[in-house]
CSV table of C-alpha atoms in Angstrom, one decimal:
chain,number,residue,atom,x,y,z
H,531,UNK,CA,0.1,-0.2,-0.4
H,532,UNK,CA,0.7,3.8,-0.7
H,533,UNK,CA,-0.1,7.1,-1.3
H,534,UNK,CA,0.4,8.3,-4.7
H,535,UNK,CA,0.5,12.4,-5.4
H,536,UNK,CA,-0.5,13.3,-9.0
H,537,UNK,CA,-0.1,16.3,-11.2
H,538,UNK,CA,-3.8,15.6,-12.5
H,539,UNK,CA,-5.2,14.4,-8.7
H,540,UNK,CA,-5.2,11.1,-9.8
H,541,UNK,CA,-3.3,7.7,-8.8
H,542,UNK,CA,-2.4,5.6,-11.4
H,543,UNK,CA,0.1,2.5,-11.6
H,544,UNK,CA,3.1,3.0,-13.0
H,545,UNK,CA,3.8,1.4,-17.1
H,546,UNK,CA,0.4,0.8,-17.9
H,547,UNK,CA,-2.0,2.3,-20.4
H,548,UNK,CA,-4.9,2.0,-18.0
H,549,UNK,CA,-3.5,5.3,-16.0
H,550,UNK,CA,-5.1,7.1,-18.9
H,551,UNK,CA,-8.5,5.9,-18.1
H,552,UNK,CA,-11.2,7.9,-15.8
H,553,UNK,CA,-10.3,9.8,-12.0
H,554,UNK,CA,-11.3,6.8,-9.5
H,555,UNK,CA,-13.8,9.1,-6.8
H,556,UNK,CA,-13.3,6.1,-4.1
H,557,UNK,CA,-10.8,6.2,-1.4
H,558,UNK,CA,-7.2,5.6,-2.0
H,559,UNK,CA,-5.2,3.3,0.9
H,560,UNK,CA,-2.6,4.8,3.0
H,561,UNK,CA,0.7,3.0,4.9
H,562,UNK,CA,1.5,4.9,7.8
H,563,UNK,CA,4.6,2.6,7.7
H,564,UNK,CA,5.6,4.7,4.6
H,565,UNK,CA,4.0,8.6,4.4
H,566,UNK,CA,4.5,9.9,1.6
H,567,UNK,CA,7.4,12.7,2.1
H,568,UNK,CA,6.8,15.3,-0.9
H,569,UNK,CA,4.9,17.4,0.2
H,570,UNK,CA,2.7,20.0,-2.4
H,571,UNK,CA,5.4,22.4,-3.0
H,572,UNK,CA,7.7,19.6,-4.0
H,573,UNK,CA,5.1,18.0,-6.1
H,574,UNK,CA,4.8,21.9,-8.1
H,575,UNK,CA,8.4,22.1,-8.8
H,576,UNK,CA,8.9,19.1,-10.4
H,577,UNK,CA,5.4,19.5,-12.2
H,578,UNK,CA,6.9,22.4,-13.3
H,579,UNK,CA,10.2,21.0,-14.5
H,580,UNK,CA,8.1,17.7,-15.8
H,581,UNK,CA,5.7,20.1,-18.1
H,582,UNK,CA,8.3,22.3,-19.5
H,583,UNK,CA,10.3,18.7,-20.3
H,584,UNK,CA,7.3,17.3,-22.0
H,585,UNK,CA,6.9,20.5,-24.6
H,586,UNK,CA,10.9,20.3,-25.3
H,587,UNK,CA,11.1,16.2,-25.7
H,588,UNK,CA,7.7,17.4,-28.0
H,589,UNK,CA,10.1,19.7,-29.9
H,590,UNK,CA,12.6,17.2,-30.3
H,591,UNK,CA,10.5,14.6,-31.2
H,592,UNK,CA,8.7,16.3,-34.1
H,593,UNK,CA,11.8,18.0,-35.6
H,594,UNK,CA,13.9,14.7,-35.9
H,595,UNK,CA,11.4,12.3,-36.9
H,596,UNK,CA,9.5,14.6,-39.3
H,597,UNK,CA,5.9,13.4,-37.2
H,598,UNK,CA,3.9,15.0,-35.3
H,599,UNK,CA,4.4,14.2,-31.6
H,600,UNK,CA,3.0,14.8,-28.6
H,601,UNK,CA,4.2,14.3,-24.4
H,602,UNK,CA,1.9,15.5,-22.2
H,603,UNK,CA,2.0,15.1,-18.0
H,604,UNK,CA,-0.4,12.8,-16.5
H,605,UNK,CA,1.1,11.9,-12.2
H,606,UNK,CA,4.2,12.3,-10.2
H,607,UNK,CA,4.1,9.9,-7.7
H,608,UNK,CA,6.2,8.3,-4.5
H,609,UNK,CA,6.5,4.5,-5.0
H,610,UNK,CA,8.7,1.8,-3.8
H,611,UNK,CA,11.2,0.4,-6.6
H,612,UNK,CA,9.6,-3.3,-6.5
H,613,UNK,CA,5.9,-1.4,-7.0
H,614,UNK,CA,7.3,0.8,-10.5
H,615,UNK,CA,8.9,-2.6,-11.8
H,616,UNK,CA,6.0,-4.6,-11.0
H,617,UNK,CA,3.7,-1.8,-13.2
H,618,UNK,CA,5.8,-2.2,-16.5
H,619,UNK,CA,4.6,-4.1,-19.2
H,620,UNK,CA,7.7,-6.5,-20.3
H,621,UNK,CA,9.4,-6.0,-22.9
H,622,UNK,CA,9.3,-2.4,-22.7
H,623,UNK,CA,13.0,0.1,-22.7
H,624,UNK,CA,13.8,0.8,-20.1
H,625,UNK,CA,16.9,3.3,-20.8
H,626,UNK,CA,19.0,3.5,-17.5
H,627,UNK,CA,20.9,6.7,-17.0
H,628,UNK,CA,23.2,7.8,-14.2
H,629,UNK,CA,21.9,11.6,-13.3
H,630,UNK,CA,25.8,13.2,-11.9
H,631,UNK,CA,26.5,15.1,-9.2
H,632,UNK,CA,23.8,13.0,-7.8
H,633,UNK,CA,24.1,9.4,-6.3
H,634,UNK,CA,22.1,6.6,-7.8
H,635,UNK,CA,20.1,5.9,-11.1
H,636,UNK,CA,17.4,6.4,-13.1
H,637,UNK,CA,15.5,5.4,-15.8
H,638,UNK,CA,13.3,6.5,-18.7
H,639,UNK,CA,11.0,4.0,-19.4
H,640,UNK,CA,8.6,3.4,-22.8
H,641,UNK,CA,6.8,0.7,-24.7
H,642,UNK,CA,9.0,-1.0,-27.1
H,643,UNK,CA,6.5,-0.5,-30.5
H,644,UNK,CA,6.7,3.3,-29.9
H,645,UNK,CA,10.9,2.9,-29.6
H,646,UNK,CA,10.1,1.3,-33.2
H,647,UNK,CA,7.8,3.4,-34.5
H,648,UNK,CA,10.5,6.5,-33.6
H,649,UNK,CA,13.2,4.2,-35.8
H,650,UNK,CA,11.2,4.0,-39.2
H,651,UNK,CA,10.6,7.4,-39.1
H,652,UNK,CA,14.3,8.5,-38.2
H,653,UNK,CA,14.7,5.7,-41.1
H,654,UNK,CA,11.9,7.9,-43.9
H,655,UNK,CA,9.2,4.9,-43.1
H,656,UNK,CA,5.4,6.0,-42.5
H,657,UNK,CA,5.3,4.4,-39.0
H,658,UNK,CA,2.3,2.3,-38.1
H,659,UNK,CA,1.8,-1.3,-36.8
H,660,UNK,CA,5.5,-2.4,-35.5
H,661,UNK,CA,6.8,-5.9,-34.8
H,662,UNK,CA,7.6,-7.0,-30.8
H,663,UNK,CA,10.8,-7.7,-30.8
H,664,UNK,CA,14.5,-6.3,-29.6
H,665,UNK,CA,16.5,-3.6,-31.5
H,666,UNK,CA,18.7,-5.1,-33.7
H,667,UNK,CA,23.1,-3.8,-34.0
H,668,UNK,CA,21.5,-1.0,-37.1
H,669,UNK,CA,18.5,0.3,-35.1
H,670,UNK,CA,20.2,0.7,-31.4
H,671,UNK,CA,23.0,3.1,-32.4
H,672,UNK,CA,19.5,5.2,-33.6
H,673,UNK,CA,17.9,4.8,-30.4
H,674,UNK,CA,20.8,5.6,-28.3
H,675,UNK,CA,21.0,8.9,-30.0
H,676,UNK,CA,17.6,10.1,-29.5
H,677,UNK,CA,18.4,9.1,-25.9
H,678,UNK,CA,20.5,10.9,-25.4
H,679,UNK,CA,18.6,14.2,-26.9
H,680,UNK,CA,16.7,13.6,-25.2
H,681,UNK,CA,18.4,13.9,-21.4
H,682,UNK,CA,19.4,16.7,-23.1
H,683,UNK,CA,15.9,18.5,-22.2
H,684,UNK,CA,15.8,16.6,-19.1
H,685,UNK,CA,19.1,18.4,-17.9
H,686,UNK,CA,17.5,22.1,-18.6
H,687,UNK,CA,14.4,21.2,-17.8
H,688,UNK,CA,15.9,20.3,-14.1
H,689,UNK,CA,18.7,23.5,-14.4
H,690,UNK,CA,16.4,25.5,-11.6
H,691,UNK,CA,16.7,22.4,-9.1
H,692,UNK,CA,20.4,20.7,-9.6
H,693,UNK,CA,22.3,20.7,-12.0
H,694,UNK,CA,22.4,17.4,-13.5
H,695,UNK,CA,24.4,15.9,-16.2
H,696,UNK,CA,22.6,12.7,-16.8
H,697,UNK,CA,24.8,9.3,-19.0
H,698,UNK,CA,22.9,6.9,-20.4
H,699,UNK,CA,24.1,3.8,-19.2
H,700,UNK,CA,22.7,0.5,-20.7
H,701,UNK,CA,19.3,-0.4,-22.3
H,702,UNK,CA,17.0,-3.4,-21.2
H,703,UNK,CA,13.7,-5.0,-22.6
H,704,UNK,CA,12.8,-7.2,-19.3
H,705,UNK,CA,12.2,-4.6,-16.4
H,706,UNK,CA,13.0,-7.3,-13.8
H,707,UNK,CA,16.6,-7.0,-15.0
H,708,UNK,CA,16.5,-3.3,-14.5
H,709,UNK,CA,18.8,-3.2,-11.4
H,710,UNK,CA,18.8,0.9,-10.6
H,711,UNK,CA,18.1,-0.1,-6.9
H,712,UNK,CA,17.0,-2.1,-4.4
H,713,UNK,CA,13.1,-3.4,-3.9
H,714,UNK,CA,12.6,-1.0,-0.8
H,715,UNK,CA,13.9,2.2,-2.0
H,716,UNK,CA,11.7,5.0,-2.5
H,717,UNK,CA,11.7,6.5,-5.9
H,718,UNK,CA,10.0,9.4,-7.7
H,719,UNK,CA,7.9,8.3,-11.0
H,720,UNK,CA,6.8,10.3,-13.3
H,721,UNK,CA,4.2,9.6,-16.1
H,722,UNK,CA,3.5,10.9,-19.4
H,723,UNK,CA,1.4,9.8,-22.6
H,724,UNK,CA,3.6,10.2,-25.4
H,725,UNK,CA,2.2,10.2,-28.7
H,726,UNK,CA,4.8,9.6,-32.1
H,727,UNK,CA,2.5,9.7,-35.1
H,728,UNK,CA,0.1,7.0,-34.4
H,729,UNK,CA,1.9,5.2,-32.2
H,730,UNK,CA,0.2,5.8,-28.6
H,731,UNK,CA,1.8,4.8,-24.8
H,732,UNK,CA,2.5,6.2,-21.6
H,733,UNK,CA,6.2,6.8,-20.8
H,734,UNK,CA,7.7,7.0,-17.2
H,735,UNK,CA,11.0,8.4,-15.4
H,736,UNK,CA,12.0,7.2,-13.1
H,737,UNK,CA,14.2,9.4,-9.7
H,738,UNK,CA,15.7,8.1,-6.7
H,739,UNK,CA,14.1,9.7,-3.5
H,740,UNK,CA,16.9,10.0,-1.9
H,741,UNK,CA,19.1,11.7,-4.7
H,742,UNK,CA,16.5,14.6,-6.0
H,743,UNK,CA,15.0,15.4,-2.2
H,744,UNK,CA,17.5,17.1,-0.8
H,745,UNK,CA,17.7,19.3,-3.7
H,746,UNK,CA,13.8,20.1,-3.8
H,747,UNK,CA,14.3,20.9,-0.7
H,748,UNK,CA,17.2,23.9,-1.5
H,749,UNK,CA,17.0,27.3,-0.3
H,750,UNK,CA,13.4,26.7,0.1
H,751,UNK,CA,13.7,25.5,3.6
H,752,UNK,CA,15.2,28.8,4.8
H,753,UNK,CA,12.0,30.5,4.3
H,754,UNK,CA,10.0,28.7,6.9
H,755,UNK,CA,12.1,29.2,9.6
H,756,UNK,CA,11.0,31.1,12.5
H,757,UNK,CA,12.8,33.9,14.3
H,758,UNK,CA,13.9,31.9,17.0
H,759,UNK,CA,15.3,28.5,14.7
H,760,UNK,CA,17.4,31.2,12.8
H,761,UNK,CA,18.3,32.6,16.0
H,762,UNK,CA,19.4,29.4,17.4
H,763,UNK,CA,21.1,28.3,13.8
H,764,UNK,CA,23.5,31.3,13.2
H,765,UNK,CA,24.6,31.1,17.2
H,766,UNK,CA,25.7,27.6,17.2
H,767,UNK,CA,27.3,28.5,13.5
H,768,UNK,CA,29.0,31.2,15.9
H,769,UNK,CA,29.4,28.5,18.2
H,770,UNK,CA,31.2,25.8,16.0
H,771,UNK,CA,33.3,28.9,14.5
H,772,UNK,CA,35.0,30.1,18.1
H,773,UNK,CA,35.6,26.1,19.0
H,774,UNK,CA,37.6,25.6,15.7
H,775,UNK,CA,39.4,29.2,16.2
H,776,UNK,CA,40.6,28.0,19.8
H,777,UNK,CA,41.3,24.1,18.7
H,778,UNK,CA,44.8,23.5,18.5
H,779,UNK,CA,46.7,22.1,15.5
H,780,UNK,CA,49.7,20.5,14.3
H,781,UNK,CA,51.6,23.1,12.3
H,782,UNK,CA,55.3,21.9,10.4
H,783,UNK,CA,57.7,24.3,8.6
H,784,UNK,CA,59.2,21.3,5.7
H,785,UNK,CA,62.1,22.0,3.2
H,786,UNK,CA,60.9,20.0,-0.3
H,787,UNK,CA,61.3,16.5,-0.1
H,788,UNK,CA,63.9,14.5,-2.2
H,789,UNK,CA,64.1,10.6,-3.2
H,790,UNK,CA,66.9,8.2,-2.3
H,791,UNK,CA,67.0,4.2,-2.6
H,792,UNK,CA,66.2,2.2,-0.6
H,793,UNK,CA,69.6,0.8,-0.2
H,794,UNK,CA,70.9,4.0,0.7
H,795,UNK,CA,68.8,4.4,2.9
H,796,UNK,CA,69.8,1.3,5.1
H,797,UNK,CA,73.5,2.5,4.5
H,798,UNK,CA,72.8,5.8,6.3
H,799,UNK,CA,75.4,6.2,9.6
H,800,UNK,CA,76.0,8.9,12.1
H,801,UNK,CA,78.1,11.8,10.6
H,802,UNK,CA,76.8,10.8,6.6
H,803,UNK,CA,75.4,14.3,4.7
H,804,UNK,CA,72.1,13.6,2.5
H,805,UNK,CA,72.0,16.8,0.3
H,806,UNK,CA,68.4,17.6,0.1
H,807,UNK,CA,66.6,19.9,-3.2
H,808,UNK,CA,65.9,22.5,-1.5
H,809,UNK,CA,67.7,25.6,-2.3
H,810,UNK,CA,68.7,28.2,0.1
H,811,UNK,CA,66.9,31.1,-1.9
H,812,UNK,CA,63.7,29.6,-1.3
H,813,UNK,CA,61.2,30.0,2.1
H,814,UNK,CA,60.7,26.5,3.4
H,815,UNK,CA,56.8,25.7,3.4
H,816,UNK,CA,54.4,26.2,6.5
H,817,UNK,CA,52.0,23.0,5.9
H,818,UNK,CA,49.0,21.4,8.7
H,819,UNK,CA,47.4,18.0,7.4
H,820,UNK,CA,49.1,18.1,4.6
H,821,UNK,CA,47.8,22.1,3.1
H,822,UNK,CA,50.2,25.0,2.9
H,823,UNK,CA,48.7,28.1,4.0
H,824,UNK,CA,52.3,29.8,4.2
H,825,UNK,CA,55.8,29.9,3.8
H,826,UNK,CA,58.8,31.0,6.2
H,827,UNK,CA,62.7,31.3,6.7
H,828,UNK,CA,64.5,29.5,9.1
H,829,UNK,CA,66.4,30.7,12.0
H,830,UNK,CA,66.6,31.0,16.0
H,831,UNK,CA,65.0,33.0,18.9
H,832,UNK,CA,66.6,32.8,22.3
H,833,UNK,CA,67.6,29.8,22.3
H,834,UNK,CA,64.8,27.5,20.1
H,835,UNK,CA,64.9,27.4,16.8
H,836,UNK,CA,61.7,29.8,15.0
H,837,UNK,CA,60.8,30.8,12.0
H,838,UNK,CA,59.4,33.8,10.0
H,839,UNK,CA,56.6,34.3,7.8
H,840,UNK,CA,57.8,35.8,4.6
H,841,UNK,CA,55.4,36.7,1.7
H,842,UNK,CA,55.1,33.6,-0.7
H,843,UNK,CA,56.8,33.7,-3.5
H,844,UNK,CA,54.7,33.8,-6.7
H,845,UNK,CA,54.3,31.4,-9.8
H,846,UNK,CA,57.2,32.5,-11.7
H,847,UNK,CA,58.6,34.9,-9.5
H,848,UNK,CA,62.9,34.2,-8.8
H,849,UNK,CA,63.6,33.7,-5.1
H,850,UNK,CA,64.5,36.0,-2.6
H,851,UNK,CA,67.8,36.4,-0.9
H,852,UNK,CA,67.0,34.5,2.8
H,853,UNK,CA,67.9,36.2,5.4
H,854,UNK,CA,70.5,34.6,7.7
H,855,UNK,CA,70.3,33.0,11.4
H,856,UNK,CA,71.8,35.9,12.9
H,857,UNK,CA,69.6,38.8,11.2
H,858,UNK,CA,66.4,36.8,11.3
H,859,UNK,CA,66.8,36.4,15.4
H,860,UNK,CA,67.2,39.9,15.5
H,861,UNK,CA,64.1,40.5,13.7
H,862,UNK,CA,62.4,37.8,15.9
H,863,UNK,CA,64.1,39.3,18.9
H,864,UNK,CA,63.2,43.0,18.4
H,865,UNK,CA,59.6,42.1,17.1
H,866,UNK,CA,58.8,40.3,20.7
H,867,UNK,CA,60.5,43.2,22.4
H,868,UNK,CA,57.9,45.6,20.9
H,869,UNK,CA,55.3,43.6,22.0
H,870,UNK,CA,56.6,43.5,25.2
H,871,UNK,CA,56.7,47.3,25.3
H,872,UNK,CA,53.2,47.7,24.0
H,873,UNK,CA,52.2,45.5,26.5
């Protein structure tokens, strides 16, 4: 059992032509163990994106196939992946594609007869009744090219939600062989009435719920915060920043690394000199967590080693002469005495 939300107000089983029947006036079953999380605002956001996709897709098919094509959104539903797959007919075209930068795999599904009609139109045919068989090696690249252009229209339609980079991965004819998620995973299924010439079917797009839902939240979550919630979030941010600023971290001053053979390392004895690749006129790197954030020259302050932070060398800049240890100690000593006198 599940609760479905439809763009037209009716719940329909995905992948069946019967979804285009009349709207049911009876009660709908509701599963309290798996409540629908898509709000009306989320549905409206997806509806705008999918209606844009439907218009673009219809234009693409009409211009590419030279046949009058119509695409219209029927419904948007939240289901489990098992419910979605069990509602698809077989054989059918199940085109799986990645939705980078979002995780997971999405599905574009439409009838095999519609795919054959599209290929027939691309090859100059009149369309009409088509055989129910897998695509040949000549027909498959034509369908791949058409689906790639379709995914380009999907990318354009979703620009207002997330910058998708969809890439098709594989095509299956049996929905049971499409491994795009676990059976209990929640998915968002959008159904479209698809008409190419005289051929008609219901196409579906299945997106993983866990991937698209955070993008539907987006910045809209900020608008529903109360003043107290916003103040609490800002106070938490300030506390985190203050805690990070007071946290001790390890800082090291490094020479440039040098490569040595294992035999040379094993043969090292006290008194041996290891030449470094670091130039005497090049400042050392000040590093924390393997990130260089400053440069310095070595020296001494009293009975301790010290380093003086210097401007970072720019790319292509000629190295400056490094100050001597005595000069550095004098600079450090002067700055230390100046600080004590200011106190």
